[in-house]
PDB file of C-alpha atoms in Angstrom:
ATOM      1  CA  GLN A 156      97.558  72.511  77.540  1.00 85.00           C
ATOM      2  CA  VAL A 157      94.798  70.354  78.778  1.00 91.00           C
ATOM      3  CA  GLN A 158      91.078  70.968  78.083  1.00 95.00           C
ATOM      4  CA  LEU A 159      88.742  69.527  80.942  1.00 97.00           C
ATOM      5  CA  VAL A 160      84.878  69.756  80.302  1.00 96.00           C
ATOM      6  CA  GLU A 161      82.474  68.514  82.608  1.00 97.00           C
ATOM      7  CA  SER A 162      78.987  67.342  82.052  1.00 96.00           C
ATOM      8  CA  GLY A 163      76.315  65.635  84.150  1.00 97.00           C
ATOM      9  CA  GLY A 164      74.950  68.268  86.787  1.00 95.00           C
ATOM     10  CA  GLY A 165      71.597  69.026  87.375  1.00 97.00           C
ATOM     11  CA  LEU A 166      68.827  69.038  89.604  1.00 98.00           C
ATOM     12  CA  VAL A 167      67.722  66.021  91.745  1.00 98.00           C
ATOM     13  CA  GLN A 168      66.062  65.301  94.728  1.00 98.00           C
ATOM     14  CA  ALA A 169      67.515  64.563  98.326  1.00 98.00           C
ATOM     15  CA  GLY A 170      68.552  60.728  98.067  1.00 98.00           C
ATOM     16  CA  GLY A 171      68.838  60.710  94.417  1.00 98.00           C
ATOM     17  CA  SER A 172      71.860  60.297  92.261  1.00 98.00           C
ATOM     18  CA  LEU A 173      73.898  62.083  89.490  1.00 98.00           C
ATOM     19  CA  ARG A 174      76.694  61.065  87.311  1.00 98.00           C
ATOM     20  CA  LEU A 175      79.531  63.609  86.465  1.00 98.00           C
ATOM     21  CA  SER A 176      81.679  63.353  83.630  1.00 98.00           C
ATOM     22  CA  CYS A 177      84.719  65.102  82.848  1.00 98.00           C
ATOM     23  CA  ALA A 178      86.350  64.637  79.384  1.00 97.00           C
ATOM     24  CA  ALA A 179      89.967  65.823  78.957  1.00 95.00           C
ATOM     25  CA  SER A 180      91.840  66.603  75.753  1.00 91.00           C
ATOM     26  CA  GLY A 181      95.128  68.051  74.740  1.00 86.00           C
ATOM     27  CA  ARG A 182      97.962  66.421  76.594  1.00 80.00           C
ATOM     28  CA  THR A 183      98.410  62.900  77.939  1.00 87.00           C
ATOM     29  CA  PHE A 184      95.505  62.335  80.239  1.00 89.00           C
ATOM     30  CA  SER A 185      97.104  59.126  81.975  1.00 88.00           C
ATOM     31  CA  ASN A 186     100.173  61.797  83.287  1.00 89.00           C
ATOM     32  CA  TYR A 187      97.781  63.722  85.356  1.00 93.00           C
ATOM     33  CA  ALA A 188      96.085  62.897  88.534  1.00 95.00           C
ATOM     34  CA  MET A 189      92.389  64.060  88.632  1.00 97.00           C
ATOM     35  CA  GLY A 190      90.251  65.629  91.069  1.00 97.00           C
ATOM     36  CA  TRP A 191      86.744  66.903  91.761  1.00 98.00           C
ATOM     37  CA  PHE A 192      86.231  70.216  93.776  1.00 98.00           C
ATOM     38  CA  ARG A 193      82.813  72.248  94.597  1.00 98.00           C
ATOM     39  CA  GLN A 194      82.328  75.459  95.404  1.00 97.00           C
ATOM     40  CA  ASP A 195      79.206  77.340  96.902  1.00 92.00           C
ATOM     41  CA  PRO A 196      78.793  81.256  96.184  1.00 86.00           C
ATOM     42  CA  GLY A 197      80.627  83.063  99.325  1.00 87.00           C
ATOM     43  CA  LYS A 198      82.674  79.995 100.216  1.00 92.00           C
ATOM     44  CA  GLU A 199      86.106  78.517  99.356  1.00 93.00           C
ATOM     45  CA  ARG A 200      86.292  75.831  96.774  1.00 95.00           C
ATOM     46  CA  GLU A 201      86.200  72.519  98.668  1.00 96.00           C
ATOM     47  CA  PHE A 202      88.305  69.180  97.363  1.00 98.00           C
ATOM     48  CA  VAL A 203      85.624  66.509  96.992  1.00 98.00           C
ATOM     49  CA  ALA A 204      87.697  63.446  95.343  1.00 98.00           C
ATOM     50  CA  GLY A 205      90.603  62.510  93.834  1.00 98.00           C
ATOM     51  CA  ILE A 206      92.230  59.543  91.830  1.00 97.00           C
ATOM     52  CA  SER A 207      95.975  59.271  90.896  1.00 96.00           C
ATOM     53  CA  TRP A 208      97.025  58.940  87.545  1.00 95.00           C
ATOM     54  CA  SER A 209      96.800  55.025  87.500  1.00 94.00           C
ATOM     55  CA  GLY A 210      93.732  54.996  89.237  1.00 95.00           C
ATOM     56  CA  ALA A 211      95.260  52.880  91.866  1.00 96.00           C
ATOM     57  CA  ASN A 212      94.736  55.324  94.392  1.00 97.00           C
ATOM     58  CA  THR A 213      91.474  57.391  95.583  1.00 98.00           C
ATOM     59  CA  TYR A 214      90.510  59.941  98.352  1.00 98.00           C
ATOM     60  CA  TYR A 215      87.499  61.563  99.513  1.00 98.00           C
ATOM     61  CA  THR A 216      86.667  64.260 102.017  1.00 98.00           C
ATOM     62  CA  ASP A 217      84.563  62.623 105.026  1.00 97.00           C
ATOM     63  CA  SER A 218      81.409  64.203 104.071  1.00 97.00           C
ATOM     64  CA  VAL A 219      81.036  62.035 101.177  1.00 98.00           C
ATOM     65  CA  LYS A 220      82.642  58.691 101.834  1.00 98.00           C
ATOM     66  CA  GLY A 221      80.642  55.997 100.997  1.00 98.00           C
ATOM     67  CA  ARG A 222      78.194  58.144  98.871  1.00 98.00           C
ATOM     68  CA  PHE A 223      80.664  59.310  95.941  1.00 98.00           C
ATOM     69  CA  THR A 224      82.773  57.023  94.037  1.00 98.00           C
ATOM     70  CA  ILE A 225      85.599  58.334  91.700  1.00 98.00           C
ATOM     71  CA  SER A 226      87.049  56.425  88.669  1.00 98.00           C
ATOM     72  CA  ARG A 227      88.579  57.058  85.670  1.00 97.00           C
ATOM     73  CA  ASP A 228      89.405  55.391  81.741  1.00 96.00           C
ATOM     74  CA  ASN A 229      92.508  56.420  80.965  1.00 94.00           C
ATOM     75  CA  ALA A 230      91.800  54.830  77.317  1.00 94.00           C
ATOM     76  CA  LYS A 231      88.904  57.209  76.916  1.00 95.00           C
ATOM     77  CA  ASP A 232      90.593  60.502  78.772  1.00 95.00           C
ATOM     78  CA  THR A 233      87.402  60.794  80.911  1.00 97.00           C
ATOM     79  CA  VAL A 234      87.264  60.749  84.798  1.00 98.00           C
ATOM     80  CA  VAL A 235      84.017  60.118  86.295  1.00 98.00           C
ATOM     81  CA  LEU A 236      82.166  61.181  89.917  1.00 98.00           C
ATOM     82  CA  GLN A 237      79.042  58.949  90.754  1.00 98.00           C
ATOM     83  CA  MET A 238      77.346  60.658  93.413  1.00 98.00           C
ATOM     84  CA  ASN A 239      74.751  58.661  95.047  1.00 98.00           C
ATOM     85  CA  ASN A 240      72.226  59.450  98.340  1.00 98.00           C
ATOM     86  CA  LEU A 241      72.639  63.187  97.398  1.00 98.00           C
ATOM     87  CA  LYS A 242      71.881  65.452 100.380  1.00 98.00           C
ATOM     88  CA  PRO A 243      71.089  69.224  99.689  1.00 96.00           C
ATOM     89  CA  GLU A 244      74.283  70.274 101.400  1.00 95.00           C
ATOM     90  CA  ASP A 245      76.056  68.740  98.222  1.00 97.00           C
ATOM     91  CA  SER A 246      74.642  71.559  96.121  1.00 97.00           C
ATOM     92  CA  ALA A 247      77.123  73.546  94.655  1.00 97.00           C
ATOM     93  CA  VAL A 248      79.141  73.929  91.527  1.00 98.00           C
ATOM     94  CA  TYR A 249      81.242  70.868  90.789  1.00 98.00           C
ATOM     95  CA  TYR A 250      84.776  71.186  88.998  1.00 98.00           C
ATOM     96  CA  CYS A 251      86.995  68.900  87.158  1.00 98.00           C
ATOM     97  CA  ALA A 252      91.055  69.205  87.592  1.00 97.00           C
ATOM     98  CA  ALA A 253      94.098  68.116  86.439  1.00 96.00           C
ATOM     99  CA  ASP A 254      97.537  68.240  88.207  1.00 94.00           C
ATOM    100  CA  LEU A 255     100.511  67.211  86.313  1.00 91.00           C
ATOM    101  CA  ALA A 256     101.866  64.558  89.181  1.00 83.00           C
ATOM    102  CA  THR A 257     105.119  63.154  89.240  1.00 82.00           C
ATOM    103  CA  LEU A 258     103.820  60.380  91.604  1.00 90.00           C
ATOM    104  CA  ASP A 259     100.970  58.016  91.984  1.00 92.00           C
ATOM    105  CA  VAL A 260      99.254  59.869  94.334  1.00 92.00           C
ATOM    106  CA  VAL A 261      96.089  61.847  95.087  1.00 93.00           C
ATOM    107  CA  THR A 262      96.621  65.762  95.143  1.00 90.00           C
ATOM    108  CA  ILE A 263      94.135  66.656  97.929  1.00 93.00           C
ATOM    109  CA  THR A 264      94.655  70.638  97.811  1.00 92.00           C
ATOM    110  CA  SER A 265      93.803  73.130  94.938  1.00 92.00           C
ATOM    111  CA  GLY A 266      96.850  74.761  94.525  1.00 91.00           C
ATOM    112  CA  PRO A 267      98.977  72.064  92.565  1.00 92.00           C
ATOM    113  CA  TYR A 268      96.049  71.340  89.921  1.00 95.00           C
ATOM    114  CA  ASP A 269      97.462  72.673  86.491  1.00 94.00           C
ATOM    115  CA  TYR A 270      93.781  72.766  84.782  1.00 96.00           C
ATOM    116  CA  TRP A 271      90.459  73.289  85.613  1.00 97.00           C
ATOM    117  CA  GLY A 272      87.346  72.926  83.819  1.00 97.00           C
ATOM    118  CA  GLN A 273      84.160  75.166  83.505  1.00 96.00           C
ATOM    119  CA  GLY A 274      82.167  73.806  86.536  1.00 97.00           C
ATOM    120  CA  THR A 275      78.509  72.189  86.281  1.00 97.00           C
ATOM    121  CA  GLN A 276      76.122  72.944  88.673  1.00 97.00           C
ATOM    122  CA  VAL A 277      74.621  70.409  90.927  1.00 98.00           C
ATOM    123  CA  THR A 278      71.644  71.508  92.575  1.00 97.00           C
ATOM    124  CA  VAL A 279      69.981  69.200  95.603  1.00 97.00           C
ATOM    125  CA  SER A 280      66.438  69.799  96.389  1.00 97.00           C
ATOM    126  CA  SER A 281      65.059  68.675 100.242  1.00 93.00           C
TER     127      SER A 281
END
């Protein structure tokens, strides 16, 4: 079992920044690829950013490229999503997820992820 706890969400004006953190506990964190997803009410959960278990590989959905940065610290069992130049369309509940990956790659679909956090709300006002 892996427990994931997100923090750092909140209300921010358009153009502002937020830093989401995800703290993991349980199994060996460095064995897991990590991802951030988001979901608006009535919409499907959307992949936002992912990072491979070593941190060498990252991937972003097109709408956040150049604005969001994902990073991880395997010594501290944390993954961070730095979000800059936020837009109202970034508003959603953001979820952290862990995928026990056999290869050092990024997983961009939700199906393979084994564990999920409870989510943190991000609201961007115009």
